[in-house]
Amino acid sequence: MKTLDPPAARTPGPARTLTWERGPIGFVVRPRAIAVLVGLSAVIFAGLVASLTLGDYELPWTDVVTGLFRAGPPDAELVIHELRLPRALVALLVGLALGMGGAVFQAVTRNPLAGPDLIGISAGAGAGAVLAIMLGGVTTGQSTTYGAVPFGAFVGALATAAVIYVLAFRDGTITGYGFVLVGIAVNGMLAASTRWMLARIDIDQATRATSWLTGSLNGREYTHVRWLCYALLVLVPLLLAMSRPYQMLQFDDETASGLGVPIARARIGLLVLGTCLVAVATACAGPIVFVALAAPQIARRLTGTAGLPLLTSGFVGAALVVIADVIARTAFTVELPVGVVTGAIGAPYLLWLLARTNRAGKGG
């Protein structure tokens, strides 16, 4: 095993790598990236323990540990397994999906502002969910028809991504600047459409829709955990298999094409996978804003790499949602939707990002 110096052109700082080769097989390990993943895993674990421990009925951590193995007091087992554990697991999986999905959008468009919340993907999911409620007659008293809402959100997100891509496509390609501008316009139209639909439906349907649109993990069950696991077991390996085009597309088109990457096909494939990740997360929990926007940029700064690290972005997203959900449940006199907490934290971050992007001239 030998240590190599990083390429001189890499920014923002040097990143040491360890390589191993034997014949045609080899791999590259970045110690700092591994250390960051280990640290984020510890933060996520601490967040999960806090989520299981804190609440209206506080539990000692010893009861949490024994309760997880069905060896604790019956009351503790009921609270852990029926109320808090499925919600905490949904928070982890939703954050993972949002972080990785956000990294894909920002990498493919080469624009840090290309978050699904800003370019209309989340708004498309919201409009699809409200349309499903409107057409399907889903109300707060019809729990058996709740499947229509996530299905509508999923279809709405995919349709919105397709519309944005077609509208931004010019001269055989898309630019990050054009993709973001078209996305912002589509986001505005979809937000207006959602408000119009909310004004048309009855009070029960509006209550159901408004609750979903705030982005909440309240009432999430093992059914949600199971469906999220199924989706991520398909999407994450496919995305990791496209790591090379994902990395190459963060250069300009000429460089990526010169390195043998089929630009158009790789871009469409990555956008479809990124949209599916965001759509699955949004369909399960509603629009949890700013996580997909912030996680990739935080991950890049933690790892010190020039590009956006895919897996680390997912870990950062998971940590953000798990911690935000603990804050939403325990920090105030009334429980808040987790989307309200991420929105309150994310708004100053967006202002900082806009100011920094303008200074750096990275608008497109």
CSV table of C-alpha atoms in Angstrom, one decimal:
chain,number,residue,atom,x,y,z
A,1,MET,CA,0.0,0.0,0.0
A,2,LYS,CA,1.4,3.4,-0.9
A,3,THR,CA,0.5,7.0,-0.3
A,4,LEU,CA,-0.1,9.3,-3.2
A,5,ASP,CA,-0.2,13.1,-3.3
A,6,PRO,CA,-3.5,14.6,-4.6
A,7,PRO,CA,-3.6,16.3,-8.0
A,8,ALA,CA,-2.4,19.9,-7.7
A,9,ALA,CA,-5.5,21.3,-9.3
A,10,ARG,CA,-7.9,19.9,-6.6
A,11,THR,CA,-9.7,22.4,-4.4
A,12,PRO,CA,-10.4,23.4,-1.7
A,13,GLY,CA,-7.5,21.6,-0.1
A,14,PRO,CA,-5.2,18.6,-0.3
A,15,ALA,CA,-6.7,15.2,0.1
A,16,ARG,CA,-4.3,12.3,0.8
A,17,THR,CA,-5.2,9.0,-0.7
A,18,LEU,CA,-4.2,5.4,-0.1
A,19,THR,CA,-4.2,3.0,-3.1
A,20,TRP,CA,-4.0,-0.7,-3.4
A,21,GLU,CA,-3.4,-2.6,-6.7
A,22,ARG,CA,-2.9,-6.2,-7.5
A,23,GLY,CA,-3.2,-7.1,-11.2
A,24,PRO,CA,-6.4,-5.7,-12.7
A,25,ILE,CA,-8.0,-5.2,-9.2
A,26,GLY,CA,-7.4,-2.1,-7.1
A,27,PHE,CA,-9.1,0.6,-5.1
A,28,VAL,CA,-8.5,4.1,-3.7
A,29,VAL,CA,-9.2,5.0,-0.1
A,30,ARG,CA,-9.3,8.5,1.3
A,31,PRO,CA,-8.6,8.3,5.1
A,32,ARG,CA,-10.4,11.6,5.7
A,33,ALA,CA,-13.5,10.5,3.9
A,34,ILE,CA,-13.6,7.3,6.0
A,35,ALA,CA,-13.1,9.2,9.2
A,36,VAL,CA,-16.0,11.5,8.2
A,37,LEU,CA,-18.3,8.6,7.5
A,38,VAL,CA,-17.4,7.0,10.9
A,39,GLY,CA,-18.0,10.4,12.7
A,40,LEU,CA,-21.3,10.8,10.9
A,41,SER,CA,-22.3,7.3,11.8
A,42,ALA,CA,-21.7,8.1,15.5
A,43,VAL,CA,-23.8,11.3,15.2
A,44,ILE,CA,-26.6,9.3,13.6
A,45,PHE,CA,-26.5,6.7,16.3
A,46,ALA,CA,-26.5,9.3,19.0
A,47,GLY,CA,-29.5,10.9,17.3
A,48,LEU,CA,-31.3,7.6,17.1
A,49,VAL,CA,-30.7,7.0,20.8
A,50,ALA,CA,-31.9,10.5,21.7
A,51,SER,CA,-35.0,9.9,19.5
A,52,LEU,CA,-35.8,6.7,21.4
A,53,THR,CA,-35.0,8.2,24.8
A,54,LEU,CA,-36.6,11.7,24.8
A,55,GLY,CA,-40.2,12.6,24.6
A,56,ASP,CA,-43.3,13.0,26.8
A,57,TYR,CA,-42.5,9.6,28.3
A,58,GLU,CA,-38.8,9.7,28.9
A,59,LEU,CA,-36.9,6.5,29.1
A,60,PRO,CA,-33.5,5.7,30.8
A,61,TRP,CA,-31.0,4.7,28.2
A,62,THR,CA,-30.6,1.3,29.9
A,63,ASP,CA,-34.4,0.6,29.3
A,64,VAL,CA,-33.9,1.7,25.6
A,65,VAL,CA,-31.0,-0.8,25.2
A,66,THR,CA,-32.9,-3.7,26.8
A,67,GLY,CA,-36.2,-2.7,25.2
A,68,LEU,CA,-34.6,-2.9,21.7
A,69,PHE,CA,-33.9,-6.6,22.4
A,70,ARG,CA,-37.4,-7.2,23.9
A,71,ALA,CA,-35.9,-7.6,27.4
A,72,GLY,CA,-37.0,-4.4,29.0
A,73,PRO,CA,-40.1,-3.2,30.9
A,74,PRO,CA,-43.3,-3.8,28.9
A,75,ASP,CA,-44.1,0.0,28.8
A,76,ALA,CA,-40.7,0.8,27.5
A,77,GLU,CA,-40.9,-1.8,24.8
A,78,LEU,CA,-44.3,-0.5,23.7
A,79,VAL,CA,-43.0,3.1,23.4
A,80,ILE,CA,-39.8,2.0,21.6
A,81,HIS,CA,-41.2,-0.5,19.2
A,82,GLU,CA,-44.6,0.9,18.4
A,83,LEU,CA,-44.1,4.6,18.6
A,84,ARG,CA,-40.5,5.8,18.4
A,85,LEU,CA,-38.4,3.3,16.5
A,86,PRO,CA,-40.3,3.3,13.2
A,87,ARG,CA,-40.4,7.1,13.2
A,88,ALA,CA,-36.6,7.3,13.9
A,89,LEU,CA,-35.9,4.7,11.2
A,90,VAL,CA,-38.0,6.6,8.7
A,91,ALA,CA,-36.2,9.8,9.5
A,92,LEU,CA,-32.8,8.1,8.9
A,93,LEU,CA,-33.9,6.6,5.5
A,94,VAL,CA,-35.7,9.8,4.3
A,95,GLY,CA,-32.6,11.8,5.1
A,96,LEU,CA,-30.3,9.4,3.4
A,97,ALA,CA,-32.5,9.5,0.2
A,98,LEU,CA,-32.7,13.3,0.3
A,99,GLY,CA,-28.9,13.8,0.8
A,100,MET,CA,-28.0,11.5,-2.1
A,101,GLY,CA,-30.7,12.8,-4.3
A,102,GLY,CA,-29.6,16.4,-3.7
A,103,ALA,CA,-26.0,15.5,-4.5
A,104,VAL,CA,-27.1,14.1,-7.9
A,105,PHE,CA,-28.9,17.2,-8.9
A,106,GLN,CA,-26.1,19.5,-7.8
A,107,ALA,CA,-23.4,17.4,-9.5
A,108,VAL,CA,-25.2,16.9,-12.8
A,109,THR,CA,-26.1,20.6,-13.1
A,110,ARG,CA,-22.8,21.7,-11.5
A,111,ASN,CA,-24.8,24.3,-9.5
A,112,PRO,CA,-25.0,24.4,-5.7
A,113,LEU,CA,-28.4,26.0,-5.9
A,114,ALA,CA,-30.0,23.0,-7.8
A,115,GLY,CA,-31.7,21.6,-4.8
A,116,PRO,CA,-35.0,19.7,-5.4
A,117,ASP,CA,-36.8,22.2,-3.1
A,118,LEU,CA,-35.8,25.2,-5.2
A,119,ILE,CA,-36.2,23.8,-8.7
A,120,GLY,CA,-39.7,22.4,-8.3
A,121,ILE,CA,-39.2,18.6,-7.7
A,122,SER,CA,-40.6,18.9,-4.2
A,123,ALA,CA,-43.3,21.3,-5.4
A,124,GLY,CA,-44.2,18.7,-8.1
A,125,ALA,CA,-44.5,16.0,-5.4
A,126,GLY,CA,-46.7,18.3,-3.4
A,127,ALA,CA,-49.0,19.2,-6.3
A,128,GLY,CA,-49.3,15.5,-7.2
A,129,ALA,CA,-50.2,14.6,-3.6
A,130,VAL,CA,-52.9,17.4,-3.4
A,131,LEU,CA,-54.2,16.4,-6.8
A,132,ALA,CA,-54.5,12.8,-5.6
A,133,ILE,CA,-56.4,14.0,-2.5
A,134,MET,CA,-58.7,16.2,-4.7
A,135,LEU,CA,-59.5,13.5,-7.3
A,136,GLY,CA,-59.5,10.6,-4.9
A,137,GLY,CA,-61.6,12.2,-2.2
A,138,VAL,CA,-59.1,11.3,0.5
A,139,THR,CA,-60.0,12.8,3.8
A,140,THR,CA,-58.8,12.6,7.3
A,141,GLY,CA,-61.3,9.9,8.0
A,142,GLN,CA,-60.3,7.6,5.2
A,143,SER,CA,-57.1,5.9,6.2
A,144,THR,CA,-57.5,3.1,3.7
A,145,THR,CA,-57.0,5.5,0.8
A,146,TYR,CA,-53.8,7.1,2.2
A,147,GLY,CA,-51.8,5.1,-0.4
A,148,ALA,CA,-53.1,7.5,-3.1
A,149,VAL,CA,-51.1,10.4,-1.5
A,150,PRO,CA,-47.6,9.0,-1.8
A,151,PHE,CA,-48.4,7.6,-5.2
A,152,GLY,CA,-49.5,11.0,-6.4
A,153,ALA,CA,-46.4,12.6,-4.9
A,154,PHE,CA,-44.1,10.1,-6.6
A,155,VAL,CA,-45.7,10.6,-10.0
A,156,GLY,CA,-45.8,14.4,-9.6
A,157,ALA,CA,-42.1,14.5,-8.8
A,158,LEU,CA,-41.1,12.4,-11.8
A,159,ALA,CA,-43.4,14.3,-14.2
A,160,THR,CA,-41.9,17.6,-12.9
A,161,ALA,CA,-38.3,16.5,-13.5
A,162,ALA,CA,-39.2,15.4,-17.0
A,163,VAL,CA,-40.9,18.8,-17.8
A,164,ILE,CA,-37.9,20.7,-16.4
A,165,TYR,CA,-35.4,18.7,-18.4
A,166,VAL,CA,-37.3,19.1,-21.7
A,167,LEU,CA,-37.8,22.9,-21.1
A,168,ALA,CA,-34.1,23.4,-20.2
A,169,PHE,CA,-32.8,21.3,-23.1
A,170,ARG,CA,-31.1,23.5,-25.7
A,171,ASP,CA,-28.7,22.7,-28.5
A,172,GLY,CA,-28.3,19.1,-27.5
A,173,THR,CA,-27.5,19.7,-23.8
A,174,ILE,CA,-28.6,21.5,-20.6
A,175,THR,CA,-26.7,24.0,-18.5
A,176,GLY,CA,-26.9,24.2,-14.8
A,177,TYR,CA,-27.9,27.9,-14.9
A,178,GLY,CA,-30.7,27.1,-17.4
A,179,PHE,CA,-31.9,24.1,-15.4
A,180,VAL,CA,-32.1,26.1,-12.2
A,181,LEU,CA,-33.9,29.0,-13.9
A,182,VAL,CA,-36.5,26.7,-15.5
A,183,GLY,CA,-36.9,24.8,-12.3
A,184,ILE,CA,-37.6,28.0,-10.3
A,185,ALA,CA,-40.2,29.0,-12.8
A,186,VAL,CA,-41.8,25.6,-12.7
A,187,ASN,CA,-41.6,25.7,-8.9
A,188,GLY,CA,-43.6,28.9,-8.9
A,189,MET,CA,-46.3,27.5,-11.2
A,190,LEU,CA,-46.7,24.4,-9.2
A,191,ALA,CA,-46.9,26.3,-5.9
A,192,ALA,CA,-49.7,28.4,-7.4
A,193,SER,CA,-51.5,25.3,-8.7
A,194,THR,CA,-51.3,23.7,-5.3
A,195,ARG,CA,-52.7,26.8,-3.6
A,196,TRP,CA,-55.6,26.8,-6.1
A,197,MET,CA,-56.4,23.1,-5.5
A,198,LEU,CA,-56.3,23.7,-1.7
A,199,ALA,CA,-58.9,26.5,-2.2
A,200,ARG,CA,-61.1,24.1,-4.2
A,201,ILE,CA,-61.2,21.1,-1.9
A,202,ASP,CA,-63.4,20.7,1.2
A,203,ILE,CA,-62.1,21.3,4.7
A,204,ASP,CA,-61.3,17.7,5.6
A,205,GLN,CA,-59.3,17.2,2.4
A,206,ALA,CA,-57.5,20.6,2.9
A,207,THR,CA,-56.6,19.5,6.5
A,208,ARG,CA,-55.2,16.3,5.2
A,209,ALA,CA,-53.2,18.0,2.4
A,210,THR,CA,-51.9,20.8,4.6
A,211,SER,CA,-50.7,18.3,7.1
A,212,TRP,CA,-48.8,16.4,4.5
A,213,LEU,CA,-47.3,19.5,2.8
A,214,THR,CA,-45.6,20.6,6.1
A,215,GLY,CA,-43.3,17.6,6.0
A,216,SER,CA,-44.0,15.5,9.1
A,217,LEU,CA,-42.9,12.1,10.4
A,218,ASN,CA,-45.7,11.9,12.9
A,219,GLY,CA,-47.5,8.5,12.7
A,220,ARG,CA,-44.9,6.8,10.5
A,221,GLU,CA,-45.0,3.0,10.9
A,222,TYR,CA,-43.0,-0.1,10.0
A,223,THR,CA,-44.9,-0.1,6.7
A,224,HIS,CA,-43.2,3.1,5.7
A,225,VAL,CA,-39.8,1.7,6.8
A,226,ARG,CA,-40.4,-1.4,4.7
A,227,TRP,CA,-41.3,0.5,1.6
A,228,LEU,CA,-38.3,2.9,2.0
A,229,CYS,CA,-35.9,-0.1,2.4
A,230,TYR,CA,-37.3,-1.7,-0.7
A,231,ALA,CA,-36.8,1.5,-2.7
A,232,LEU,CA,-33.3,2.3,-1.4
A,233,LEU,CA,-32.1,-1.3,-1.9
A,234,VAL,CA,-32.9,-0.8,-5.6
A,235,LEU,CA,-31.9,2.9,-6.1
A,236,VAL,CA,-28.7,3.2,-4.1
A,237,PRO,CA,-26.8,0.3,-5.7
A,238,LEU,CA,-27.8,1.6,-9.1
A,239,LEU,CA,-26.6,5.0,-8.2
A,240,LEU,CA,-23.3,3.7,-6.8
A,241,ALA,CA,-22.8,1.7,-10.0
A,242,MET,CA,-22.9,5.1,-11.8
A,243,SER,CA,-20.2,6.6,-9.6
A,244,ARG,CA,-17.8,7.1,-12.5
A,245,PRO,CA,-20.2,9.1,-14.7
A,246,TYR,CA,-21.4,10.9,-11.6
A,247,GLN,CA,-17.8,12.0,-10.9
A,248,MET,CA,-17.0,12.8,-14.5
A,249,LEU,CA,-20.1,15.0,-15.0
A,250,GLN,CA,-18.8,17.4,-12.4
A,251,PHE,CA,-16.2,18.5,-14.9
A,252,ASP,CA,-17.3,20.4,-18.0
A,253,ASP,CA,-18.9,18.5,-20.9
A,254,GLU,CA,-15.8,18.5,-23.1
A,255,THR,CA,-13.7,16.9,-20.4
A,256,ALA,CA,-16.3,14.3,-19.5
A,257,SER,CA,-16.9,13.4,-23.1
A,258,GLY,CA,-13.1,13.1,-23.7
A,259,LEU,CA,-12.9,10.6,-20.8
A,260,GLY,CA,-15.5,8.4,-22.5
A,261,VAL,CA,-18.7,9.4,-20.7
A,262,PRO,CA,-21.9,9.3,-22.8
A,263,ILE,CA,-23.0,12.8,-21.6
A,264,ALA,CA,-26.7,12.7,-22.5
A,265,ARG,CA,-27.4,9.1,-21.4
A,266,ALA,CA,-25.5,9.5,-18.1
A,267,ARG,CA,-27.2,12.8,-17.3
A,268,ILE,CA,-30.7,11.4,-17.9
A,269,GLY,CA,-29.9,8.2,-16.0
A,270,LEU,CA,-28.5,10.1,-13.0
A,271,LEU,CA,-31.4,12.6,-13.0
A,272,VAL,CA,-34.0,9.7,-13.1
A,273,LEU,CA,-32.3,8.1,-10.1
A,274,GLY,CA,-31.9,11.4,-8.2
A,275,THR,CA,-35.6,12.2,-8.8
A,276,CYS,CA,-36.7,8.7,-7.7
A,277,LEU,CA,-34.7,9.1,-4.4
A,278,VAL,CA,-36.3,12.6,-3.7
A,279,ALA,CA,-39.7,11.3,-4.8
A,280,VAL,CA,-39.6,8.3,-2.5
A,281,ALA,CA,-38.6,10.4,0.5
A,282,THR,CA,-41.2,13.1,-0.2
A,283,ALA,CA,-43.9,10.5,-0.8
A,284,CYS,CA,-43.2,9.0,2.6
A,285,ALA,CA,-42.8,12.1,4.7
A,286,GLY,CA,-43.9,15.1,2.7
A,287,PRO,CA,-41.6,18.0,1.6
A,288,ILE,CA,-38.7,18.2,4.2
A,289,VAL,CA,-37.1,21.3,2.9
A,290,PHE,CA,-33.4,22.3,2.6
A,291,VAL,CA,-31.9,18.9,3.5
A,292,ALA,CA,-31.2,18.0,-0.1
A,293,LEU,CA,-29.8,21.5,-0.7
A,294,ALA,CA,-27.5,21.6,2.3
A,295,ALA,CA,-26.3,18.0,2.8
A,296,PRO,CA,-24.0,17.8,-0.4
A,297,GLN,CA,-22.3,21.1,0.4
A,298,ILE,CA,-21.8,20.2,4.0
A,299,ALA,CA,-20.4,16.8,2.9
A,300,ARG,CA,-18.0,18.4,0.5
A,301,ARG,CA,-16.6,20.7,3.2
A,302,LEU,CA,-16.3,17.8,5.7
A,303,THR,CA,-14.4,15.6,3.3
A,304,GLY,CA,-12.3,18.4,1.7
A,305,THR,CA,-12.9,17.1,-1.8
A,306,ALA,CA,-13.4,19.2,-5.0
A,307,GLY,CA,-16.5,17.1,-6.0
A,308,LEU,CA,-19.6,16.2,-4.1
A,309,PRO,CA,-19.2,12.9,-2.2
A,310,LEU,CA,-22.3,10.8,-2.9
A,311,LEU,CA,-22.4,8.5,0.1
A,312,THR,CA,-21.2,11.1,2.6
A,313,SER,CA,-24.0,13.4,1.4
A,314,GLY,CA,-26.5,10.7,2.2
A,315,PHE,CA,-25.0,10.3,5.7
A,316,VAL,CA,-25.2,14.1,6.3
A,317,GLY,CA,-28.8,14.1,5.1
A,318,ALA,CA,-29.6,11.2,7.5
A,319,ALA,CA,-28.0,13.0,10.4
A,320,LEU,CA,-29.8,16.3,9.7
A,321,VAL,CA,-33.3,14.7,9.5
A,322,VAL,CA,-32.8,12.5,12.6
A,323,ILE,CA,-31.5,15.5,14.7
A,324,ALA,CA,-34.2,17.8,13.3
A,325,ASP,CA,-36.9,15.3,14.2
A,326,VAL,CA,-35.6,15.1,17.8
A,327,ILE,CA,-35.7,18.9,18.0
A,328,ALA,CA,-39.2,19.0,16.5
A,329,ARG,CA,-40.5,16.5,19.1
A,330,THR,CA,-38.8,17.7,22.2
A,331,ALA,CA,-37.6,21.3,22.1
A,332,PHE,CA,-40.9,23.1,22.1
A,333,THR,CA,-44.1,23.0,24.2
A,334,VAL,CA,-45.9,21.5,21.2
A,335,GLU,CA,-44.6,19.1,18.7
A,336,LEU,CA,-43.7,20.6,15.3
A,337,PRO,CA,-43.5,19.0,11.9
A,338,VAL,CA,-39.9,18.2,11.1
A,339,GLY,CA,-40.2,20.3,7.9
A,340,VAL,CA,-40.8,23.4,9.9
A,341,VAL,CA,-37.5,22.8,11.8
A,342,THR,CA,-35.4,22.2,8.7
A,343,GLY,CA,-37.0,25.2,7.0
A,344,ALA,CA,-36.1,27.5,10.0
A,345,ILE,CA,-32.5,26.2,9.9
A,346,GLY,CA,-32.3,26.1,6.2
A,347,ALA,CA,-33.5,29.6,5.3
A,348,PRO,CA,-30.3,31.3,6.7
A,349,TYR,CA,-28.2,28.7,5.0
A,350,LEU,CA,-29.8,29.5,1.7
A,351,LEU,CA,-29.2,33.2,2.1
A,352,TRP,CA,-25.5,32.5,2.9
A,353,LEU,CA,-25.3,30.2,-0.1
A,354,LEU,CA,-26.8,32.8,-2.4
A,355,ALA,CA,-24.4,35.5,-1.2
A,356,ARG,CA,-21.4,33.2,-1.5
A,357,THR,CA,-22.5,32.0,-5.0
A,358,ASN,CA,-22.8,35.6,-6.2
A,359,ARG,CA,-19.4,36.5,-4.8
A,360,ALA,CA,-17.8,33.5,-6.5
A,361,GLY,CA,-19.7,34.0,-9.8
A,362,LYS,CA,-21.0,30.4,-9.8
A,363,GLY,CA,-24.5,31.2,-10.9
A,364,GLY,CA,-24.2,29.0,-14.0
